[in-house]
mmCIF file of C-alpha atoms in Angstrom:
data_model
loop_
_atom_site.group_PDB
_atom_site.id
_atom_site.type_symbol
_atom_site.label_atom_id
_atom_site.label_comp_id
_atom_site.label_asym_id
_atom_site.label_seq_id
_atom_site.Cartn_x
_atom_site.Cartn_y
_atom_site.Cartn_z
ATOM 1 C CA MET J 1 59.925 56.248 1.081
ATOM 2 C CA LYS J 2 61.736 53.365 2.735
ATOM 3 C CA ASN J 3 61.640 51.228 -0.406
ATOM 4 C CA GLU J 4 63.090 54.025 -2.536
ATOM 5 C CA SER J 5 66.063 54.573 -0.212
ATOM 6 C CA PHE J 6 69.481 52.967 -0.075
ATOM 7 C CA LEU J 7 69.409 53.055 3.731
ATOM 8 C CA PHE J 8 66.559 53.695 6.167
ATOM 9 C CA PHE J 9 66.741 54.237 9.910
ATOM 10 C CA LYS J 10 63.617 54.318 12.035
ATOM 11 C CA THR J 11 65.375 56.234 14.800
ATOM 12 C CA PRO J 12 68.711 58.005 15.292
ATOM 13 C CA GLU J 13 69.683 55.174 17.622
ATOM 14 C CA SER J 14 69.381 52.651 14.795
ATOM 15 C CA PHE J 15 71.648 54.911 12.738
ATOM 16 C CA TYR J 16 74.243 54.846 15.536
ATOM 17 C CA LYS J 17 74.088 51.062 15.669
ATOM 18 C CA PHE J 18 74.565 50.798 11.919
ATOM 19 C CA LEU J 19 77.656 53.015 12.041
ATOM 20 C CA ASP J 20 79.090 51.040 14.937
ATOM 21 C CA SER J 21 78.524 47.799 13.034
ATOM 22 C CA LEU J 22 80.713 49.084 10.196
ATOM 23 C CA ASP J 23 83.563 49.298 12.736
ATOM 24 C CA ILE J 24 85.411 52.198 11.134
ATOM 25 C CA TYR J 25 84.480 55.456 12.774
ATOM 26 C CA ASN J 26 87.221 55.659 15.375
ATOM 27 C CA ASN J 27 89.617 55.954 12.475
ATOM 28 C CA TRP J 28 87.583 57.655 9.731
ATOM 29 C CA LYS J 29 88.404 61.318 9.266
ATOM 30 C CA ILE J 30 87.330 63.964 6.777
ATOM 31 C CA THR J 31 90.706 64.515 5.151
ATOM 32 C CA LYS J 32 92.122 66.729 2.440
ATOM 33 C CA GLY J 33 92.265 65.324 -1.091
ATOM 34 C CA THR J 34 90.035 64.143 -3.904
ATOM 35 C CA MET J 35 87.401 61.524 -3.159
ATOM 36 C CA ASN J 36 89.097 59.061 -5.516
ATOM 37 C CA SER J 37 92.533 59.441 -3.943
ATOM 38 C CA ARG J 38 91.092 59.107 -0.452
ATOM 39 C CA GLY J 39 89.174 56.040 -1.532
ATOM 40 C CA GLU J 40 92.248 54.121 -2.639
ATOM 41 C CA SER J 41 93.159 53.258 0.944
ATOM 42 C CA ILE J 42 89.726 51.748 1.675
ATOM 43 C CA ARG J 43 88.906 50.116 -1.656
ATOM 44 C CA ASN J 44 89.282 46.585 -0.277
ATOM 45 C CA LYS J 45 88.040 47.191 3.255
ATOM 46 C CA GLY J 46 85.185 45.062 4.531
ATOM 47 C CA TYR J 47 82.902 48.027 5.144
ATOM 48 C CA THR J 48 83.525 49.302 1.598
ATOM 49 C CA LYS J 49 82.557 45.938 0.133
ATOM 50 C CA PHE J 50 79.498 45.802 2.387
ATOM 51 C CA LEU J 51 78.253 49.245 1.307
ATOM 52 C CA ARG J 52 78.928 48.515 -2.361
ATOM 53 C CA GLU J 53 77.117 45.172 -2.259
ATOM 54 C CA ARG J 54 74.161 46.610 -0.380
ATOM 55 C CA PHE J 55 73.866 49.474 -2.860
ATOM 56 C CA ASN J 56 74.087 47.161 -5.873
ATOM 57 C CA ASN J 57 71.606 44.684 -4.408
ATOM 58 C CA LYS J 58 68.924 47.364 -4.202
ATOM 59 C CA LYS J 59 68.748 47.176 -8.032
ATOM 60 C CA MET J 60 67.138 50.582 -8.168
ATOM 61 C CA PHE J 61 70.095 52.532 -9.487
ATOM 62 C CA ARG J 62 71.487 52.648 -12.989
ATOM 63 C CA ARG J 63 75.133 51.961 -12.158
ATOM 64 C CA SER J 64 77.454 50.446 -9.589
ATOM 65 C CA VAL J 65 78.561 52.780 -6.814
ATOM 66 C CA SER J 66 81.976 54.410 -7.231
ATOM 67 C CA ILE J 67 84.674 54.560 -4.570
ATOM 68 C CA SER J 68 84.393 58.357 -4.530
ATOM 69 C CA GLU J 69 80.706 58.099 -3.686
ATOM 70 C CA ILE J 70 81.442 55.701 -0.823
ATOM 71 C CA VAL J 71 83.974 58.186 0.571
ATOM 72 C CA SER J 72 81.327 60.903 0.304
ATOM 73 C CA TRP J 73 78.894 58.715 2.284
ATOM 74 C CA LEU J 74 81.452 58.125 5.009
ATOM 75 C CA ASP J 75 82.108 61.857 5.318
ATOM 76 C CA SER J 76 78.415 62.656 5.516
ATOM 77 C CA PHE J 77 77.824 59.849 8.038
ATOM 78 C CA VAL J 78 80.382 61.522 10.313
ATOM 79 C CA ILE J 79 78.572 64.851 10.000
ATOM 80 C CA MET J 80 75.142 63.299 10.548
ATOM 81 C CA ARG J 81 76.308 61.460 13.657
ATOM 82 C CA ARG J 82 77.709 64.730 14.993
ATOM 83 C CA PHE J 83 74.388 66.417 14.187
ATOM 84 C CA PHE J 84 72.319 63.819 16.047
ATOM 85 C CA LYS J 85 74.610 63.929 19.082
ATOM 86 C CA LYS J 86 74.089 67.693 19.369
ATOM 87 C CA LEU J 87 70.393 67.591 18.499
ATOM 88 C CA HIS J 88 69.746 65.117 21.303
ATOM 89 C CA SER J 89 70.330 67.822 23.908
ATOM 90 C CA SER J 90 68.130 70.374 22.117
ATOM 91 C CA ILE J 91 64.839 68.477 22.016
ATOM 92 C CA THR J 92 62.999 65.936 24.178
ATOM 93 C CA VAL J 93 63.741 62.223 24.087
ATOM 94 C CA GLU J 94 60.308 61.542 22.608
ATOM 95 C CA GLU J 95 60.851 64.091 19.853
ATOM 96 C CA PHE J 96 64.321 62.736 19.138
ATOM 97 C CA ASN J 97 63.069 59.161 18.841
ATOM 98 C CA ASN J 98 60.421 60.212 16.324
ATOM 99 C CA ILE J 99 62.983 61.255 13.718
ATOM 100 C CA GLU J 100 63.443 58.958 10.722
ATOM 101 C CA LEU J 101 66.454 59.067 8.435
ATOM 102 C CA TYR J 102 66.564 58.123 4.737
ATOM 103 C CA CYS J 103 69.833 57.911 2.845
ATOM 104 C CA GLU J 104 70.102 58.167 -0.958
ATOM 105 C CA TYR J 105 66.391 58.486 -1.585
ATOM 106 C CA MET J 106 65.509 58.037 -5.250
ATOM 107 C CA ILE J 107 62.831 60.443 -6.486
ATOM 108 C CA LYS J 108 60.052 58.818 -8.475
ATOM 109 C CA MET J 109 59.973 59.417 -12.225
ATOM 110 C CA SER J 110 63.093 61.580 -12.081
ATOM 111 C CA LYS J 111 65.569 59.535 -14.139
ATOM 112 C CA LYS J 112 66.959 58.160 -10.863
ATOM 113 C CA MET J 113 67.811 61.449 -9.164
ATOM 114 C CA ARG J 114 68.832 60.856 -5.556
ATOM 115 C CA ILE J 115 68.727 62.987 -2.412
ATOM 116 C CA ASP J 116 71.641 62.533 -0.007
ATOM 117 C CA PHE J 117 69.563 62.507 3.185
ATOM 118 C CA ILE J 118 65.992 63.062 4.247
ATOM 119 C CA LEU J 119 65.026 63.686 7.860
ATOM 120 C CA LYS J 120 61.360 63.010 8.565
ATOM 121 C CA TYR J 121 59.579 64.279 11.648
ATOM 122 C CA LYS J 122 55.793 64.094 11.889
ATOM 123 C CA ASN J 123 54.422 66.043 8.889
ATOM 124 C CA THR J 124 57.749 67.572 7.814
ATOM 125 C CA ILE J 125 60.642 66.287 5.742
ATOM 126 C CA LEU J 126 63.993 68.026 5.481
ATOM 127 C CA LEU J 127 66.043 67.382 2.344
ATOM 128 C CA ILE J 128 69.805 67.593 2.933
ATOM 129 C CA GLU J 129 72.526 67.685 0.302
ATOM 130 C CA PHE J 130 76.204 67.448 1.235
ATOM 131 C CA ARG J 131 79.304 68.594 -0.586
ATOM 132 C CA MET J 132 82.877 68.934 0.651
ATOM 133 C CA VAL J 133 85.179 71.636 -0.740
ATOM 134 C CA ASN J 134 88.882 72.183 -0.148
ATOM 135 C CA ASN J 135 88.892 75.909 0.592
ATOM 136 C CA PHE J 136 86.647 78.678 1.870
ATOM 137 C CA THR J 137 86.464 80.478 -1.478
ATOM 138 C CA LYS J 138 84.367 77.662 -2.971
ATOM 139 C CA ILE J 139 81.734 77.544 -0.232
ATOM 140 C CA LYS J 140 79.317 80.170 -1.578
ATOM 141 C CA SER J 141 79.272 79.001 -5.211
ATOM 142 C CA THR J 142 78.913 75.365 -4.129
ATOM 143 C CA TRP J 143 76.108 76.264 -1.726
ATOM 144 C CA ASP J 144 74.292 78.148 -4.513
ATOM 145 C CA LYS J 145 74.528 75.115 -6.800
ATOM 146 C CA LYS J 146 73.338 72.687 -4.160
ATOM 147 C CA LYS J 147 70.450 74.927 -3.151
ATOM 148 C CA VAL J 148 69.212 75.011 -6.748
ATOM 149 C CA GLU J 149 69.414 71.211 -6.902
ATOM 150 C CA LEU J 150 67.414 70.954 -3.690
ATOM 151 C CA LEU J 151 64.675 73.215 -5.026
ATOM 152 C CA VAL J 152 64.404 70.977 -8.101
ATOM 153 C CA TYR J 153 64.137 67.912 -5.854
ATOM 154 C CA LYS J 154 61.479 69.631 -3.768
ATOM 155 C CA GLU J 155 59.411 70.434 -6.851
ATOM 156 C CA LEU J 156 59.634 66.833 -8.055
ATOM 157 C CA LEU J 157 58.614 65.486 -4.646
ATOM 158 C CA GLU J 158 55.602 67.772 -4.560
ATOM 159 C CA ASN J 159 54.203 65.823 -7.513
ATOM 160 C CA TYR J 160 53.388 62.874 -5.274
ATOM 161 C CA ILE J 161 54.143 63.613 -1.601
ATOM 162 C CA PRO J 162 50.896 64.247 0.366
ATOM 163 C CA THR J 163 49.936 67.900 0.196
ATOM 164 C CA GLU J 164 49.886 68.235 3.985
ATOM 165 C CA THR J 165 53.595 67.360 4.136
ATOM 166 C CA ARG J 166 55.982 70.283 4.574
ATOM 167 C CA ILE J 167 59.200 70.048 2.572
ATOM 168 C CA LEU J 168 62.266 72.004 3.707
ATOM 169 C CA THR J 169 65.777 72.044 2.258
ATOM 170 C CA PHE J 170 69.302 72.405 3.635
ATOM 171 C CA ALA J 171 72.594 72.519 1.732
ATOM 172 C CA PHE J 172 75.523 71.482 3.940
ATOM 173 C CA ILE J 173 78.906 72.509 2.561
ATOM 174 C CA SER J 174 81.809 71.127 4.584
ATOM 175 C CA LEU J 175 85.585 71.480 4.598
ATOM 176 C CA PHE J 176 88.275 68.865 5.198
ATOM 177 C CA GLU J 177 89.202 68.579 8.872
ATOM 178 C CA TYR J 178 92.586 66.874 8.552
ATOM 179 C CA ASP J 179 95.582 67.327 6.282
ATOM 180 C CA GLY J 180 97.164 63.935 6.581
ATOM 181 C CA ARG J 181 97.270 63.294 10.324
ATOM 182 C CA ASN J 182 97.277 66.970 11.251
ATOM 183 C CA ILE J 183 94.033 68.483 12.435
ATOM 184 C CA GLU J 184 92.938 71.743 10.795
ATOM 185 C CA ASP J 185 91.283 73.687 13.604
ATOM 186 C CA ILE J 186 89.783 76.444 11.454
ATOM 187 C CA GLN J 187 88.085 73.991 9.097
ATOM 188 C CA LEU J 188 86.931 71.757 11.957
ATOM 189 C CA ASN J 189 85.416 74.726 13.761
ATOM 190 C CA TYR J 190 83.667 75.792 10.568
ATOM 191 C CA ASN J 191 82.114 72.336 10.155
ATOM 192 C CA ASN J 192 81.015 72.255 13.788
ATOM 193 C CA ASN J 193 79.427 75.689 13.400
ATOM 194 C CA GLN J 194 77.505 74.390 10.392
ATOM 195 C CA VAL J 195 76.344 71.399 12.426
ATOM 196 C CA ASP J 196 75.181 73.768 15.165
ATOM 197 C CA PHE J 197 73.284 75.792 12.567
ATOM 198 C CA LEU J 198 71.603 72.653 11.225
ATOM 199 C CA VAL J 199 70.613 71.677 14.768
ATOM 200 C CA LYS J 200 69.076 75.103 15.304
ATOM 201 C CA TYR J 201 67.359 74.998 11.909
ATOM 202 C CA PHE J 202 65.823 71.580 12.581
ATOM 203 C CA THR J 203 64.815 72.474 16.125
ATOM 204 C CA GLU J 204 63.177 75.768 15.212
ATOM 205 C CA PHE J 205 61.617 75.050 11.820
ATOM 206 C CA VAL J 206 60.723 71.390 12.217
ATOM 207 C CA VAL J 207 60.235 70.330 15.837
ATOM 208 C CA LYS J 208 59.068 73.603 17.392
ATOM 209 C CA LYS J 209 57.006 74.497 14.337
ATOM 210 C CA TYR J 210 55.074 71.245 14.666
ATOM 211 C CA LYS J 211 54.643 71.743 18.410
ATOM 212 C CA ASN J 212 53.304 75.270 17.962
ATOM 213 C CA ASN J 213 50.843 74.148 15.305
ATOM 214 C CA GLU J 214 49.522 71.473 17.652
ATOM 215 C CA LYS J 215 48.642 73.983 20.365
#
């Protein structure tokens, strides 16, 4: 799976170090607006160039990465960091350090379909798709669409993933947390509640499930 992914992290700690090396996350915020408009302010930033070059150098994708996609990565990186920080207190250190993270995994023989994130723990992989919407009314319809996509990805993976591997799916629909420089408390709380739910989902259905099966 590592070779088919844009980014791979052996542990959550290596993910933290990668984010810190980009040197942007004290300032990066999930803000209101289209991905393209938000991307204009970072188009020539060093971290943008680094991510674009790394993506293009993989030579496993059909086109160059767009600025809107880079913005989407940055948003999802923020959410994933928040997830790992909360997960760390819910499971043991050994369990936490056994989690691998794959970003933009390309499914084999799928016309280059890509999964946003895959979390791997022991014999289980969790497929995660992200999408940000600008208001609460779009959450349900967007979640429905993403869930269908995830089920397609799961079916395609089952063609070649070892049969003993469990495949779970999670659609994460987020809202913008800032309107300009002003924090939007309701949207931020919603996102944090979704992170908490993902932590509980992963703890119960991945980590504890494996532990119970080992007894």
